[in-house]
Tab-separated table of C-alpha atoms in Angstrom:
chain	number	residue	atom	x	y	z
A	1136	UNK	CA	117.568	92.105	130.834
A	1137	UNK	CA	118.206	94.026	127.724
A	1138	UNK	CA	118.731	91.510	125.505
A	1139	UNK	CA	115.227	90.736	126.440
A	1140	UNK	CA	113.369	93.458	126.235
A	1141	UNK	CA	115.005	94.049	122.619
A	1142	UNK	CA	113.651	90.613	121.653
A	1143	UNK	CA	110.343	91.852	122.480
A	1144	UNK	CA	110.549	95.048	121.204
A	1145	UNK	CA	111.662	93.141	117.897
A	1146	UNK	CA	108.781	90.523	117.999
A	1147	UNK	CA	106.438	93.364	118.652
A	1148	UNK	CA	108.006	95.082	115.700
A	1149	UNK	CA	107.683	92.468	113.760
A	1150	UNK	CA	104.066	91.731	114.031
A	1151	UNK	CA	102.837	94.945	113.718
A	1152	UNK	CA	104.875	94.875	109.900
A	1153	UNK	CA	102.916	91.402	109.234
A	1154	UNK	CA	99.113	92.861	109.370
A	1155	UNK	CA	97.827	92.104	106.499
A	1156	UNK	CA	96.223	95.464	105.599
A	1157	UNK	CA	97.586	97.363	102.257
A	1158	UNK	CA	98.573	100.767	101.776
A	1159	UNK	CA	96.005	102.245	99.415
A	1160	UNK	CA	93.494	99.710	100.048
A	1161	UNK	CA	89.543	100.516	99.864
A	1162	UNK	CA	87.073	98.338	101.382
A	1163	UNK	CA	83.099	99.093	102.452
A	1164	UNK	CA	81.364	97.614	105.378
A	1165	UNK	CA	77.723	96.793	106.383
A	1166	UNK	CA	77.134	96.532	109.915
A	1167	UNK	CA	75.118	96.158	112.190
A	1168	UNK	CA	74.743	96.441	115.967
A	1169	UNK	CA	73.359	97.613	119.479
A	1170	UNK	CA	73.166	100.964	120.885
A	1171	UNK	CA	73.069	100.968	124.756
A	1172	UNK	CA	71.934	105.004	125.015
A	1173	UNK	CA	70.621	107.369	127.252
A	1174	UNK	CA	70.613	111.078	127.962
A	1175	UNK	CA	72.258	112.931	130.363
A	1176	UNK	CA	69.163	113.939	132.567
A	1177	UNK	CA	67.401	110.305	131.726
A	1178	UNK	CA	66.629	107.979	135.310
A	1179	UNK	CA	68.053	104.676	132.486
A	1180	UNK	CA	69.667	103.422	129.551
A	1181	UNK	CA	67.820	102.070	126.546
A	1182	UNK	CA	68.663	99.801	124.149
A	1183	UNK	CA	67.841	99.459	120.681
A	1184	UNK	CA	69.350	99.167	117.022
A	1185	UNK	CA	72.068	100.478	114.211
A	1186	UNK	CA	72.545	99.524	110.945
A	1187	UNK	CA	74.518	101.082	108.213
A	1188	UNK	CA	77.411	101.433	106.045
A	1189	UNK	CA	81.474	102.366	106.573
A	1190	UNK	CA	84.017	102.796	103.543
A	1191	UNK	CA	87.777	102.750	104.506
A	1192	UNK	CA	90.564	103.959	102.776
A	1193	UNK	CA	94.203	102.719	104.253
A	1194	UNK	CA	96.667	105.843	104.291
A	1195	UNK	CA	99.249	103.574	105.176
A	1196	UNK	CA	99.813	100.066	106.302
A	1197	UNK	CA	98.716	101.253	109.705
A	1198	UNK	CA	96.320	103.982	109.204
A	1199	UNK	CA	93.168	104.847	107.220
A	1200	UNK	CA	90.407	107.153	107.662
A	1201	UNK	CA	87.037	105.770	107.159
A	1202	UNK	CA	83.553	107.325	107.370
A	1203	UNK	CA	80.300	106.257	106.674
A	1204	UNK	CA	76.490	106.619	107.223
A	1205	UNK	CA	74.768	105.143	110.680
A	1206	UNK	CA	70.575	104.955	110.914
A	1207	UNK	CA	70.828	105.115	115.118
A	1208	UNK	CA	67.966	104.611	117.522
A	1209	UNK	CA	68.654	106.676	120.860
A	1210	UNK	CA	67.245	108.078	124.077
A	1211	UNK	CA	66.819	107.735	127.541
A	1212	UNK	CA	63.940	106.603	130.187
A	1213	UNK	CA	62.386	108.600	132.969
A	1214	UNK	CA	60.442	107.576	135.694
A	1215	UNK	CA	58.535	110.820	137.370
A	1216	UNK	CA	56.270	110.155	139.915
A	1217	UNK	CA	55.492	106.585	139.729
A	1218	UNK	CA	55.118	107.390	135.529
A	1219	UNK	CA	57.768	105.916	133.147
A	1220	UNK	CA	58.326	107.420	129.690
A	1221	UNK	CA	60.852	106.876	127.133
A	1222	UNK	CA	62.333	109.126	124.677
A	1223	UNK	CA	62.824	107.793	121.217
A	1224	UNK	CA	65.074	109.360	118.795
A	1225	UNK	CA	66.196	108.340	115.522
A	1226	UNK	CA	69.738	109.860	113.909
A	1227	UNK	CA	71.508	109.683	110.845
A	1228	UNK	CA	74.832	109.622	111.881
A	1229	UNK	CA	78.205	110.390	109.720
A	1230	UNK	CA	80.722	109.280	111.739
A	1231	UNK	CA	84.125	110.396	110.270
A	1232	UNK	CA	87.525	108.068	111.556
A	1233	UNK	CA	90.614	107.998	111.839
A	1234	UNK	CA	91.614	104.655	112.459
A	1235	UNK	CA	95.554	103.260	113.918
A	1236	UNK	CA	96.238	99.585	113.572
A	1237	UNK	CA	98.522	99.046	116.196
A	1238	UNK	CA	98.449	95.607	115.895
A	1239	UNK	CA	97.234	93.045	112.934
A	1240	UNK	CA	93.472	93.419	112.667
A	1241	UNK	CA	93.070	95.661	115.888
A	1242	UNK	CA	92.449	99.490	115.643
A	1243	UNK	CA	92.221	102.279	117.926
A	1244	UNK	CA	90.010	104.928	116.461
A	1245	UNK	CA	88.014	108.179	117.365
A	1246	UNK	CA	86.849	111.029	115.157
A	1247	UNK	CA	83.615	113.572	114.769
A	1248	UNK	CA	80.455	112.510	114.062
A	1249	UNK	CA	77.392	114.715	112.575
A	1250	UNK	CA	74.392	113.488	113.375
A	1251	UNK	CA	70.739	114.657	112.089
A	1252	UNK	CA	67.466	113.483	113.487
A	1253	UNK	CA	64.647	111.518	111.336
A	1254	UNK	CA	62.364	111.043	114.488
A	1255	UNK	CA	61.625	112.197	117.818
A	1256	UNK	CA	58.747	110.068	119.929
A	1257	UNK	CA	57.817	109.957	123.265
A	1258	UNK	CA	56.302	106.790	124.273
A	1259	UNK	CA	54.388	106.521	127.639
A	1260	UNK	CA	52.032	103.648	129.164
A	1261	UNK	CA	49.166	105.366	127.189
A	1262	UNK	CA	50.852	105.185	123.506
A	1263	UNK	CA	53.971	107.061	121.371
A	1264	UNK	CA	53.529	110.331	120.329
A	1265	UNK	CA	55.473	113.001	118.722
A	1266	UNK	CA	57.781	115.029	121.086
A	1267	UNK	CA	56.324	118.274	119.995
A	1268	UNK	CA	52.851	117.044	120.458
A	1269	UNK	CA	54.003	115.584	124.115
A	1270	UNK	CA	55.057	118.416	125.682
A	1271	UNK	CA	51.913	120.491	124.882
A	1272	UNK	CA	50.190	116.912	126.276
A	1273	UNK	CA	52.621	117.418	129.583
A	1274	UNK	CA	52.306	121.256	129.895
A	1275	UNK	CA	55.611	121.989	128.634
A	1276	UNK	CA	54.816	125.025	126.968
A	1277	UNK	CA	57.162	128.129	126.944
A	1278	UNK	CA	55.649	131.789	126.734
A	1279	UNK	CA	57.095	132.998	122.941
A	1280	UNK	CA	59.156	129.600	122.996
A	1281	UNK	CA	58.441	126.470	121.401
A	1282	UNK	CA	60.313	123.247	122.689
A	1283	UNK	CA	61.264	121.236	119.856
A	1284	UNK	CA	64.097	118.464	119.576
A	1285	UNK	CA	67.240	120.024	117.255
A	1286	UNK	CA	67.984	118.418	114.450
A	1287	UNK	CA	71.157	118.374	114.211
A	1288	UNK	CA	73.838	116.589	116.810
A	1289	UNK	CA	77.527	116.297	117.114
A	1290	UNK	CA	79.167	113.776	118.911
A	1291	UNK	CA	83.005	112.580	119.358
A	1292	UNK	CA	83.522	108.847	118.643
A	1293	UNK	CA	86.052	107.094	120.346
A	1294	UNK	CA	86.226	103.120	120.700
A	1295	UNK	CA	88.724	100.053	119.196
A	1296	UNK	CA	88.055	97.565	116.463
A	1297	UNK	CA	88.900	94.043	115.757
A	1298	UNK	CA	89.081	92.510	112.293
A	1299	UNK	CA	89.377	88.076	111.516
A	1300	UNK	CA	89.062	87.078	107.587
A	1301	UNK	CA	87.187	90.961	106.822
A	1302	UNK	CA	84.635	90.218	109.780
A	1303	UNK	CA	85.011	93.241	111.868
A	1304	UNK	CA	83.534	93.949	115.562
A	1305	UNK	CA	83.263	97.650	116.471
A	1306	UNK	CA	82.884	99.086	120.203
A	1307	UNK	CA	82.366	102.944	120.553
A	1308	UNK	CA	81.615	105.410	123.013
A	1309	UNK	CA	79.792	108.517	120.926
A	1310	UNK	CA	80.153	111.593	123.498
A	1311	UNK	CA	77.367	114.454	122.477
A	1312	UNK	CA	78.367	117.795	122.478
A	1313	UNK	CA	74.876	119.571	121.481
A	1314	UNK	CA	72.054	120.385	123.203
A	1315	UNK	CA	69.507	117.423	121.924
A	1316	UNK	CA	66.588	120.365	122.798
A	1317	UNK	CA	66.399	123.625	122.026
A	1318	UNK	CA	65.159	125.237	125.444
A	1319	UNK	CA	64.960	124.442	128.619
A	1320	UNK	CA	67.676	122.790	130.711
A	1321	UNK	CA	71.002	121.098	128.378
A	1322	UNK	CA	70.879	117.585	127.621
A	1323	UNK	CA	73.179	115.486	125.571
A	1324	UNK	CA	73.597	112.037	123.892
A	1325	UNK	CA	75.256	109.308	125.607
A	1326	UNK	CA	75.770	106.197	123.612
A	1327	UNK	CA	77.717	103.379	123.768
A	1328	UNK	CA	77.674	101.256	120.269
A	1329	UNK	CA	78.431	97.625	119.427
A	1330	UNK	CA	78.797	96.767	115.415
A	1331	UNK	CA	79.593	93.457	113.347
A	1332	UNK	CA	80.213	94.005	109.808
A	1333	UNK	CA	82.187	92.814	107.033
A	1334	UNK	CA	84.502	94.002	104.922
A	1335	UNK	CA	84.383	93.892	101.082
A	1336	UNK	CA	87.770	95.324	99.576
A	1337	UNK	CA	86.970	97.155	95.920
A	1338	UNK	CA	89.229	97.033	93.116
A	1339	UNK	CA	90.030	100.708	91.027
């Protein structure tokens, strides 16, 4: 019995030594992928798009740290009294990895992720408006307060990666840790993100 778990221990050993990736190694990515989203006082999920661009630098042969630049389109959906409406936001996000290859091509990753906001829309059966200009629509006005959107989040990524000839699928969960308004009762970002990109590996 120990003889055999050696030889797996060994063959495990082995493979992990035959991944392919380089120490000192810099590649950049484009991606692009699905965010399934929502917030946490939202009825539903959304879905929608992310696109951007990840550079990589590999420590070692089984680590690197990586960060890049994601354009994200978030929310949730609420249904209130037989009315649905949907709130739209658009982020910037930096997320900032560090990334363990535990075995060839597959990585286990999670980091901190800044995120700032480019747009914030509310879109109901009558049309899409501007959050600000919604909640004056809804009644959502504060006495010496006014309810805005921040615009700035922080998140924690956490998720796993899988790399075949530099084509890389992504899965992460992005856990928000700010308040995604600036009064009233505390919301956060929920968002679960799919990516394929590809890796380009630049010469110095």
């Amino acid at each position: 019995m120990k003889t055999w778990i050696l030889t797996i221990v060994a063959l495990l050993t082995s493979v992990v030594a035959a991944a392919q990736l380089r120490e000192g190694s810099f590649t950049v990515q484009p991606k692009v992928g699905l965010n399934i989203s929502t917030l946490t006082d939202a009825d539903k999920t959304i879905a929608d798009a992310c696109f951007g661009m990840e550079a990589e630098y590999m420590v070692t042969d089984m680590f690197s740290l990586s960060a890049g630049v994601l354009v994200s389109n978030q929310g949730g959906k609420y249904d209130d009294a037989g009315l649905s409406y949907t709130a739209d936001l658009d982020y910037a996000n930096i997320p900032i990895m560090a990334n363990v290859y535990v075995l060839p091509g597959l990585a286990l990753k999670a980091g901190v992720q800044p995120g700032f906001r480019m747009k914030a829309k509310m879109k109901t059966d009558d049309g899409s408006y501007d959050i600000d200009e919604f909640y004056k629509f809804a009644g959502m006005v504060f006495p010496g307060e006014e309810p805005k959107i921040n615009k700035f989040d922080l998140s924690i990524p956490v998720g796993i990666s899988y790399e075949y000839k530099n084509a890389v699928i992504d899965a992460r969960y992005n856990w928000g840790l700010l308040k995604v308004e600036n009064i009233g009762s505390a919301y956060y970002n929920r968002v679960f993100e799919v990516t394929l990109g590809y890796k380009f590996e630049l010469d110095f």
